[in-house]
Each structure stands twice: as C-alpha cells, then as structure tokens.
Protein backbone atom coordinates (compact mmCIF):
# COMPACT_ATOMS: atom_id res chain seq x y z
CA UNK A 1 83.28 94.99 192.02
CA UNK A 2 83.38 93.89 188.35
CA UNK A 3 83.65 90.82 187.11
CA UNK A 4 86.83 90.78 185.41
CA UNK A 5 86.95 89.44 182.02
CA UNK A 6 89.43 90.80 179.98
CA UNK A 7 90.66 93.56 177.83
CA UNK A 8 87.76 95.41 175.89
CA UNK A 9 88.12 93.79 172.42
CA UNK A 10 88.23 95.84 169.23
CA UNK A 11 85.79 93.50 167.87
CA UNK A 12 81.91 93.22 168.80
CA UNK A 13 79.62 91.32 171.41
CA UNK A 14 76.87 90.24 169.02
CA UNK A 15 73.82 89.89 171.09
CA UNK A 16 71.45 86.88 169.33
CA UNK A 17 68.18 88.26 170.27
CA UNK A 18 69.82 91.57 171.50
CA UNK A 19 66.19 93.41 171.00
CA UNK A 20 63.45 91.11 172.88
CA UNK A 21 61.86 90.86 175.74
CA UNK A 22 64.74 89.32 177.91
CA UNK A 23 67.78 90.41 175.36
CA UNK A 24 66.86 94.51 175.48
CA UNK A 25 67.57 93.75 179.05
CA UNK A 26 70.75 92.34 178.39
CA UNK A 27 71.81 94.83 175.81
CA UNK A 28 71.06 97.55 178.25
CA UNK A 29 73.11 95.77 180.96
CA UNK A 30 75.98 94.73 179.09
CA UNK A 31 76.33 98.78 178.07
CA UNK A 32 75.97 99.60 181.78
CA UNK A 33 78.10 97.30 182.91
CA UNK A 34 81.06 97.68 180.03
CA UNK A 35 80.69 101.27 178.18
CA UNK A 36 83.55 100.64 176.00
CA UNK A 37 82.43 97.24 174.37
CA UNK A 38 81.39 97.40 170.73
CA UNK A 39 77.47 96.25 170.93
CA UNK A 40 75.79 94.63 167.79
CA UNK A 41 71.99 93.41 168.18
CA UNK A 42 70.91 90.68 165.97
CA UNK A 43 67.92 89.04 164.32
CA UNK A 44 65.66 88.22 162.01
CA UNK A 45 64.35 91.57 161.88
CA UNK A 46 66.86 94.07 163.11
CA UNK A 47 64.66 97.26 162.29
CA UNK A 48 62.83 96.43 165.54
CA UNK A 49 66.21 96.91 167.58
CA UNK A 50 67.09 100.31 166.09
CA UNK A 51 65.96 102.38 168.96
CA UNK A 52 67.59 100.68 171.45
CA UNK A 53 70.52 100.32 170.03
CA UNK A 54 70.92 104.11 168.99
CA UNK A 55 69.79 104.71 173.35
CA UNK A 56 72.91 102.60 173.98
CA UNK A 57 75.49 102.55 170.95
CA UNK A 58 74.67 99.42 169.58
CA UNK A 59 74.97 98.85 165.72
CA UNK A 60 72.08 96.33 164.31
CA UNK A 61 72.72 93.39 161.58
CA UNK A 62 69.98 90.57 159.87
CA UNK A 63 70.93 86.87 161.81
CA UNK A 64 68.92 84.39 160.89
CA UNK A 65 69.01 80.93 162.99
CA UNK A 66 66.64 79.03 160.66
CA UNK A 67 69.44 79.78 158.04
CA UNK A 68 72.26 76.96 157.62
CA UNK A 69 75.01 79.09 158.66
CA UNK A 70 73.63 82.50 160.13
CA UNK A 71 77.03 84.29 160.80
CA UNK A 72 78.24 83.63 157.07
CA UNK A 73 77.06 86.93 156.30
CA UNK A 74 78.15 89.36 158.83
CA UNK A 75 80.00 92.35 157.93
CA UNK A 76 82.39 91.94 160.67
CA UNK A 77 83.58 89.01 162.73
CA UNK A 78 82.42 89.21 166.10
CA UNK A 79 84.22 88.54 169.28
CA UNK A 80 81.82 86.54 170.83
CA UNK A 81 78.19 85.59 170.30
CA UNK A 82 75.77 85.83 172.58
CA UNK A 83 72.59 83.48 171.77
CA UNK A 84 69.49 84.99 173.88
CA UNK A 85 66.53 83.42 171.11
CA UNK A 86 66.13 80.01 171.09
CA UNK A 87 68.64 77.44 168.53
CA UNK A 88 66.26 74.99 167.50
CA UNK A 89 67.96 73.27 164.73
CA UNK A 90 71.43 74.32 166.49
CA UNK A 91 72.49 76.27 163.25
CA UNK A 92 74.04 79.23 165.16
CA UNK A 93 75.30 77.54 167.65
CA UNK A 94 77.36 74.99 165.63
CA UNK A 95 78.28 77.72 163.00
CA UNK A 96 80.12 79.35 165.56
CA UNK A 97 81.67 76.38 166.33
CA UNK A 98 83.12 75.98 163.08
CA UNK A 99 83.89 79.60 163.01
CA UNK A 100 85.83 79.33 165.69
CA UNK A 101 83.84 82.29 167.41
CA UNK A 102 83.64 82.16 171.42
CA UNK A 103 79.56 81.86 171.82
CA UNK A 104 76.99 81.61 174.84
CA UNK A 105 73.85 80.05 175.07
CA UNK A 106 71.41 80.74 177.13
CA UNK A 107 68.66 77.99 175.79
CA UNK A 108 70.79 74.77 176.69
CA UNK A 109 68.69 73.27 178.92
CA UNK A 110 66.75 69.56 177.74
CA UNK A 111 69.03 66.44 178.10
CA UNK A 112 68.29 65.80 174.33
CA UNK A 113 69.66 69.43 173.44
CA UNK A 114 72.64 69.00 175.88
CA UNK A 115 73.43 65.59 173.92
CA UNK A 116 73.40 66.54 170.56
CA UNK A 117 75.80 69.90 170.90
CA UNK A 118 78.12 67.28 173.09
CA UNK A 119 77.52 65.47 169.80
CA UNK A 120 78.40 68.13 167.62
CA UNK A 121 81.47 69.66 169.85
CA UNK A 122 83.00 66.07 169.36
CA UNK A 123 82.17 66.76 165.47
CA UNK A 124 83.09 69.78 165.07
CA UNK A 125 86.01 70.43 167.72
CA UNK A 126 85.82 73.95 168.57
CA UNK A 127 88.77 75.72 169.24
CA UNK A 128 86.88 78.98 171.22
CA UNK A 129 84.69 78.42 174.26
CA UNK A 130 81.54 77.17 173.67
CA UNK A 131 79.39 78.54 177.26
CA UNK A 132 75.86 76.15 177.91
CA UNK A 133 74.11 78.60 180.37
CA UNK A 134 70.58 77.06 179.98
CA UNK A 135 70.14 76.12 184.23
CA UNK A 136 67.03 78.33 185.46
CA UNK A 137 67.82 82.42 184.63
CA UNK A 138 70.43 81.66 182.57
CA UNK A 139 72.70 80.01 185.01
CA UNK A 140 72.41 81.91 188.23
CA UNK A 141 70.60 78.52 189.91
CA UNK A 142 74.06 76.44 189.11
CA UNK A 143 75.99 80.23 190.26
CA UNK A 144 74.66 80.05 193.16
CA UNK A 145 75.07 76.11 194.08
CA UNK A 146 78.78 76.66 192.84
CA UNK A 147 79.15 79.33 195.81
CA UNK A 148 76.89 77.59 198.11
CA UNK A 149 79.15 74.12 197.60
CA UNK A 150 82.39 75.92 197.94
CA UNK A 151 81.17 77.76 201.36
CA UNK A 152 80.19 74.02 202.57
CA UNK A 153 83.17 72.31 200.82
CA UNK A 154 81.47 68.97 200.65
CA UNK A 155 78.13 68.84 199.82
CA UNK A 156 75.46 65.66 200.13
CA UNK A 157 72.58 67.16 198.23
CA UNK A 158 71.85 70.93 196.55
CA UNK A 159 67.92 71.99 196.71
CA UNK A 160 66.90 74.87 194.17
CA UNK A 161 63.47 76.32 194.52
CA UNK A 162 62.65 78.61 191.71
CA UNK A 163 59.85 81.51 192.44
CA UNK A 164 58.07 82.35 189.24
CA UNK A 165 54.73 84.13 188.87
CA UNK A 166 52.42 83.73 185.94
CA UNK A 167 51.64 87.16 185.89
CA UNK A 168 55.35 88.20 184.84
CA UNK A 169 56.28 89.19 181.43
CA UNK A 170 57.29 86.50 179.12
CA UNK A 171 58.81 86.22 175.70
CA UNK A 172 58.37 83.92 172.22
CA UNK A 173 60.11 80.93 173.50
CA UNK A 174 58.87 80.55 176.41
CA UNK A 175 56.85 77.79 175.28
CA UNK A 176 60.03 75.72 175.61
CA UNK A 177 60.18 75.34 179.23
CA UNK A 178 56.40 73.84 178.95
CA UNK A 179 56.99 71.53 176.40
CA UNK A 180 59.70 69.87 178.72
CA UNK A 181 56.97 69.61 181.74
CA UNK A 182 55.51 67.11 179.43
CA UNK A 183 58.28 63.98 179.24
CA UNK A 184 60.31 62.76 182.12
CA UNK A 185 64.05 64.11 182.79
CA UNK A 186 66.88 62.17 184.41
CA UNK A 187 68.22 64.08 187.80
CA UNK A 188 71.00 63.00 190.01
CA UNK A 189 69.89 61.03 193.54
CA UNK A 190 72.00 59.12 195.44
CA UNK A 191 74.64 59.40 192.67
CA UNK A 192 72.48 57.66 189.85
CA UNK A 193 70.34 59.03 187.42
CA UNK A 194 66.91 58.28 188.25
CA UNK A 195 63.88 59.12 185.77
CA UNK A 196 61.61 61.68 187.27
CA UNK A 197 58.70 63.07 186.13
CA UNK A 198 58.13 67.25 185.84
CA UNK A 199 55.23 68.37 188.19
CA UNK A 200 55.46 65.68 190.75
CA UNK A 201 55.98 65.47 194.39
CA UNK A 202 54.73 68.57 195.37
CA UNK A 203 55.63 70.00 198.78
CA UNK A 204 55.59 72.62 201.12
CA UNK A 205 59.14 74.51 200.76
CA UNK A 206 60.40 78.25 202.15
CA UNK A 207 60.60 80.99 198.98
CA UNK A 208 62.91 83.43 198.83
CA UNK A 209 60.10 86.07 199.86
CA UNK A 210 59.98 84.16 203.07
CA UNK A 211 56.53 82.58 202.24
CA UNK A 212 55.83 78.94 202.29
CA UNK A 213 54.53 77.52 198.67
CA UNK A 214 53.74 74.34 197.28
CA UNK A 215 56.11 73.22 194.98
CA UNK A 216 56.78 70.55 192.50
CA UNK A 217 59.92 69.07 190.91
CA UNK A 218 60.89 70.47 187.32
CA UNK A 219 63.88 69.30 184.71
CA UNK A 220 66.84 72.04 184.45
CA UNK A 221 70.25 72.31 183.07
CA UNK A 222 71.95 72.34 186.64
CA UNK A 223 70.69 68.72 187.95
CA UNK A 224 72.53 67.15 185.16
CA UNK A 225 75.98 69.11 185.24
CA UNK A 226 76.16 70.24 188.97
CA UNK A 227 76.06 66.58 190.20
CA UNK A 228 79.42 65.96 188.11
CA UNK A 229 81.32 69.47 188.05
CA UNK A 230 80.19 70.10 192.12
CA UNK A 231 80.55 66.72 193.30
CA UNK A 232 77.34 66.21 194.88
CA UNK A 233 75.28 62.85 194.94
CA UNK A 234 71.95 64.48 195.04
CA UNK A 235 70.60 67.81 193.18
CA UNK A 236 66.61 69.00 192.64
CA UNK A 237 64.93 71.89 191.26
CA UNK A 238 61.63 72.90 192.09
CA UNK A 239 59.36 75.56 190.76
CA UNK A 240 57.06 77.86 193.23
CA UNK A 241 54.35 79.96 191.34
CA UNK A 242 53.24 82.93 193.52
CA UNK A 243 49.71 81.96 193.01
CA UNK A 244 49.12 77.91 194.52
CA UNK A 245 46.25 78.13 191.92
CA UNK A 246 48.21 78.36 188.99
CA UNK A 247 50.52 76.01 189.79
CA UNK A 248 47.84 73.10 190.84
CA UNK A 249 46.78 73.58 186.83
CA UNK A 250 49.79 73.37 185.67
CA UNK A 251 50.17 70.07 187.79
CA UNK A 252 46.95 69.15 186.55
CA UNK A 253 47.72 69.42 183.28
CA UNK A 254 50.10 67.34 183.17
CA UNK A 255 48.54 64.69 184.99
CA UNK A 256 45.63 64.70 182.38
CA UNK A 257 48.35 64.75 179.41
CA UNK A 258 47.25 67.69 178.02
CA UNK A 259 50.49 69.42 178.07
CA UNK A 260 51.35 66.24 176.24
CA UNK A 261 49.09 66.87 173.53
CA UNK A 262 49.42 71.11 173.46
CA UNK A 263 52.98 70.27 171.94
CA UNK A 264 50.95 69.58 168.47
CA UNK A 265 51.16 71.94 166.19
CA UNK A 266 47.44 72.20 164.95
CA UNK A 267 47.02 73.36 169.21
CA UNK A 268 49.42 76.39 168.77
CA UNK A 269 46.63 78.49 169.79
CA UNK A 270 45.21 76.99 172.27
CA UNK A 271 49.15 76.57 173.82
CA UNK A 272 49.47 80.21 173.14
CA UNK A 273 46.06 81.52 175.40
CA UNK A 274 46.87 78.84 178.18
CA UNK A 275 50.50 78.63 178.75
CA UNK A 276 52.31 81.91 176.87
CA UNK A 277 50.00 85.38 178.20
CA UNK A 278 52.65 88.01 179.19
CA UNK A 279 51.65 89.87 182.19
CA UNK A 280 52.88 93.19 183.09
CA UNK A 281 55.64 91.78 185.66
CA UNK A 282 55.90 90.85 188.45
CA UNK A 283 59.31 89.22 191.07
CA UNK A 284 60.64 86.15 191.57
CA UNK A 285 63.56 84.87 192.87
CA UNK A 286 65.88 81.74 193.65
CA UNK A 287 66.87 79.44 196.81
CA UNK A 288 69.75 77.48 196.72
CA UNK A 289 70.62 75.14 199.55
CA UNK A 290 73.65 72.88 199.73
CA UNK A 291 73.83 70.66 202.41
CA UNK A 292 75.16 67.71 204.24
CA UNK A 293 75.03 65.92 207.74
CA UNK A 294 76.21 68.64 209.67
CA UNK A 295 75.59 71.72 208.22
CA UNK A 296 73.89 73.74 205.45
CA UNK A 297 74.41 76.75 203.80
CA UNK A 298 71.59 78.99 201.45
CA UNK A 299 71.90 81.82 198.77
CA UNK A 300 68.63 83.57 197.77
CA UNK A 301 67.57 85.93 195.22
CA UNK A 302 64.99 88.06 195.04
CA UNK A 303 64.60 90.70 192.19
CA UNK A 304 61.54 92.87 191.94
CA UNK A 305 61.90 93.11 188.17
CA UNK A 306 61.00 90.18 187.57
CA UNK A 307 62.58 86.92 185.58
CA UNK A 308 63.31 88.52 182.48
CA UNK A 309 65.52 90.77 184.60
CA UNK A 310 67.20 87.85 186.30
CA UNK A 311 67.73 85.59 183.40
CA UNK A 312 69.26 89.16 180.91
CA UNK A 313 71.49 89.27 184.23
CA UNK A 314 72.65 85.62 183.80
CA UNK A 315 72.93 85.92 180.23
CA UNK A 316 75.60 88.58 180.76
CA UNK A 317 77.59 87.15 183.72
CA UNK A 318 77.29 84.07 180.59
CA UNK A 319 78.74 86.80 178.00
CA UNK A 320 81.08 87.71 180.04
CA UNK A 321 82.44 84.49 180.61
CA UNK A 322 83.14 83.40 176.68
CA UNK A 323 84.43 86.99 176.44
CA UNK A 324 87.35 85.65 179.60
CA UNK A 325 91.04 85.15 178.01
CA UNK A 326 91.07 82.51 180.20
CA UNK A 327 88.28 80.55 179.33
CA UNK A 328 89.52 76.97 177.72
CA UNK A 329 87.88 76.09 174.33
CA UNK A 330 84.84 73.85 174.14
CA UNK A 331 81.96 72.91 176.15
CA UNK A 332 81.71 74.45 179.96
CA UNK A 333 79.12 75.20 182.11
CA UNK A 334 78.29 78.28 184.71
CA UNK A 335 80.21 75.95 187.82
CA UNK A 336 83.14 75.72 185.82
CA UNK A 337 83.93 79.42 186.12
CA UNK A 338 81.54 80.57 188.87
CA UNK A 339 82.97 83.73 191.25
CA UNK A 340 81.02 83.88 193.45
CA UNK A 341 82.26 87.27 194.87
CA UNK A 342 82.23 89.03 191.58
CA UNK A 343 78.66 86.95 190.42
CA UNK A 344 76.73 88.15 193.64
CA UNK A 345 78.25 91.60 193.80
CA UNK A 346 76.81 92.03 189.81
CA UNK A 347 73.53 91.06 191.12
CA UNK A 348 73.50 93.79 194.24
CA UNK A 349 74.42 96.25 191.75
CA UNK A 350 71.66 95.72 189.52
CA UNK A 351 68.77 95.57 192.25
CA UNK A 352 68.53 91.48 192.84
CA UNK A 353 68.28 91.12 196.82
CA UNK A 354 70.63 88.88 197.84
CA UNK A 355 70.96 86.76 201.28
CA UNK A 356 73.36 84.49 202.46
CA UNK A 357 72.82 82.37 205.39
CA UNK A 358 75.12 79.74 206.97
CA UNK A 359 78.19 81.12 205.35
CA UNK A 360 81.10 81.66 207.76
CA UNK A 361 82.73 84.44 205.26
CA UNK A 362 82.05 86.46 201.74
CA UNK A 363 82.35 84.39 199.01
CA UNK A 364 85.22 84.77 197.24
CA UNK A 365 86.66 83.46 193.95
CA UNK A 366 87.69 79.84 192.68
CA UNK A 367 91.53 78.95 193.31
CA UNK A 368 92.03 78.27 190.39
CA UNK A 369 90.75 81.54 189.46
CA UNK A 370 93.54 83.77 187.49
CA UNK A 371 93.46 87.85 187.68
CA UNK A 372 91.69 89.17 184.81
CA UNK A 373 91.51 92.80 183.51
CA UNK A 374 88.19 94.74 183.37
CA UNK A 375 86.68 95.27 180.16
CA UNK A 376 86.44 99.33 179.79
C-alpha cells in the first residue's frame, strides 16, 4: 500500500540536504517510492550531490540557509520543500513561509525552536502547510503513538523508548540533539507541564530487540504536541544505547555539566571527538506504548539499517504529507495526519520490522481521513 498523497505535481520536491548522510537516504526513497516526481537536491555545495542525483533523476541547485532568503534564487518554484539540514536562524523555513511554498522540517524539535516558528507562522501567516516533523526519526515516535492511541481510543499515558547505538553512522548536526541533553525540557505529566531534566531517572525498560536496557528520560518534539493533539495526560521519551556503557557517560556527563560547557564554541573539538564519531552502522529501533487502566497497546520498530535509515523514512512519510491536497495551511504536526495503515505498511516495505501487540485489528486510517490519489 502507498500512502496516498496526491497527483504527481509538474513542479519539484526540493530535498534541503537531499545529498547527506540521512537526506541521500531520503532522495533514494522518495525515487523508489514515487518514480514520476521531479527530484531537486539542494545545498550549499550541490557538486557533492551530482552522482546521486544522476543514479536517481534528480537535478541539483546552490540553497543556502545561512542566506536571508535561500529560495530567492531558484530557477524554478518548487512544490514543496523538504528541509533535511538543520534551520538555525529559521531563514528557509520562514522564506517558504512567505513564499507560500508547502515545506517540511525535519529539525523542529527544542521548545525554544517550536516557539519561535509558532512566532513567526503568527507573523508571517502562511497560506501552504508548514509540516514540524522534529519528534525522534523524523516523526515516526508521534506516528506510532497516533496509531497506538487510536487502537486504545483513550489513552492515560504514551511511553516511547528510543534504541540508539553509538556506533551508528551520524551526520553534521547531530550535535543538536546533545546540546539539548544539557538544559531542562517541559513534558506533559498528569496534564501539566512539569520541568524535567534530560538524562535522569534511569530505568530498566524492554527494547524493541527484546533486551532489557537502562534508560533515561530525553526532551523530544512528541511530549509537547502529542499530549494536546492525542489527548493524553501523560507522555515520556526515553533513550536506550545498545551499549549500558555509553549511555552511563553520557549520564555522567551531564551530571558533571560538561555537556553544559561542550556547547562553547572554543570546545568544538573536543564536542566533535566525544559526542559526533560516525560509526559504520549499526540498528535501532522504537517502542511505543499507550496505555490506560485496563489495557495497553505497543508498536515497535526495529530496522537493521540503522537511524539514518529510520529518520530518511520519516522525513518522507513528512514529504509526503506537505505534498497532500488535503493538507490545511500552517503549522501541523505528524498526529495530525498520521495513517497508520499506510505509515506502517511504508515501513515493512522498506525493511523496518514492525510488531504490534495488544491491537484487536490492523490499523487503519483517521476518519477524517479523505481518499487521496497516488503520486506516479
């Protein structure tokens, strides 16, 4: 099953970040996945991209998002963006906006980021969709809770555990996530928003390999929408490393404040050797539990090609999504418009294990859900 999205539009996809080491991924999926749909990588340095996007049929153009408005120069308006590199000073992002381009991002994910596009949306009123996919691979963790809530119907609480493994490949930005470990974030408990601090209240919790990790609590995207848009009082993430070692450090260095004080810039290399080593790959995977008093029901992933692999596969199911006729203009989030049918069968198809437990039947789409065309 495709996801349906819409009639293949004579205009391009332009893929943000279309050439690194999570967007080659998506480039290569989206082509897979929609043959017909005019490809265009972007980036700072679009020679880089050139054999990929002759292996696929992509076309290549210079976007810059340090630049003040990095679409002004394209040669052709695009469809819909697709932001897979990091918007630090939100240039691309709100250039779209006043573009009126559909875009996706995949990067929304710190309360402070999340605030100042709200910010901006209000500024700026966008009339194309404007997709935040920033929850943990690109929105599959709120994905999943959508069709984990929806199988339950009323949920009390939603528990994510995220299985990551230090020795899995990693791009540029990755540095991002870590800098967050460092300050507090506000989940939902008990229907309030409580500070918490990243890296505490480590436990023993069930992975999605079916081994039992420690794990600690971490800030994402999903505990701040999920609580509002699923209606459930009480949502946590926590993040698994397959080796208890390297997570203990990472505990301990934020205990000491030393992640703190790796976020100066005079430290980049010492941030770099500790925190941002690629490894060769490795898997991880997702569990997403939504329960309440009498019942509970699970999804997990489990991809053996690692995160990258999971989060390019989010980022498209995100593409996707702004690409929808029927997505309204302005912010949304990935529980707005999950379905769950089409979401899990994407993930099958491209080699994520997936495992439902609890659920009484397949999961099918939202009813509020309208019949969409595929794209070619």
């Amino acid at each position: 099953m495709a996801r349906r999205v819409g009639p293949a539009p004579a205009a391009p996809l332009l893929v943000v970040g279309g050439y690194g080491v999570v967007g080659a991924q998506v480039s290569r999926l989206l082509r897979q996945r929609h043959p017909r749909l005019p490809l265009v990588l972007g980036g700072r340095t679009p020679r880089h991209a050139r054999a990929l996007a002759a292996s696929i049929g992509a076309s290549t153009v210079t976007v810059d998002v340090g630049a003040e408005e990095p679409l002004a120069a394209l040669p052709e308006r695009p469809a819909a963006v697709l932001a897979v590199v990091s918007d630090p000073d939100d240039h691309l992002i709100v250039d779209a906006m006043r573009r009126g381009i559909p875009i996706a991002d995949i990067h929304r994910a710190a309360p402070a980021g999340i605030l100042d596009i709200t910010v901006a949306a209000a500024r700026e009123r966008p009339p194309a969709p404007v997709h935040l996919s920033g929850s943990w691979f690109a929105g599959l963790g709120a994905l999943s809770a959508a069709a984990a809530v929806r199988e339950l119907g009323a949920a009390e609480r939603v528990d994510i555990t995220v299985l990551a493994s230090t020795d899995d490949r990693v791009g540029p930005d990755s540095w991002g996530f870590g800098e967050r470990l460092a300050w507090p974030y506000y989940p939902m408990h008990d229907g309030r928003r409580r500070p918490t601090q990243p890296l505490s209240d480590l436990r023993e919790v069930r992975c999605p390999d079916g081994v039992v990790r420690a794990a600690a609590l971490i800030g994402t995207l999903e505990q701040s929408t999920a609580p509002l848009l699923l209606r459930v009082p009480t949502v946590r993430t926590r993040l698994a490393l397959q080796s208890r070692a390297s997570l203990y450090g990472l505990v301990g260095l934020k205990r000491s404040g030393t992640l703190r004080l790796l976020a100066r810039p005079g430290l980049r290399r010492v941030r770099s050797a500790l925190l941002e080593r690629p490894g060769t790959g490795d898997f991880a995977g997702l569990t997403v539990t939504a329960s309440n008093a009498t019942r509970s029901v699970s999804v997990e992933l489990l991809d053996p090609s690692g995160q990258a692999h999971l989060s390019a596969l989010g980022a498209v199911l995100a593409a996707e999504r702004v690409l929808a006729p029927d997505t309204a203009p302005g912010i949304s989030f990935p529980e707005q418009y999950a379905e769950p049918a089409a979401d899990l069968d994407a993930l099958r198809r491209a080699g994520v294990v997936v495992r439902l437990s609890g659920f009484t039947r397949p999961p099918g789409p939202h009813p509020s859900t309208t019949a969409r065309k595929d794209i070619a």
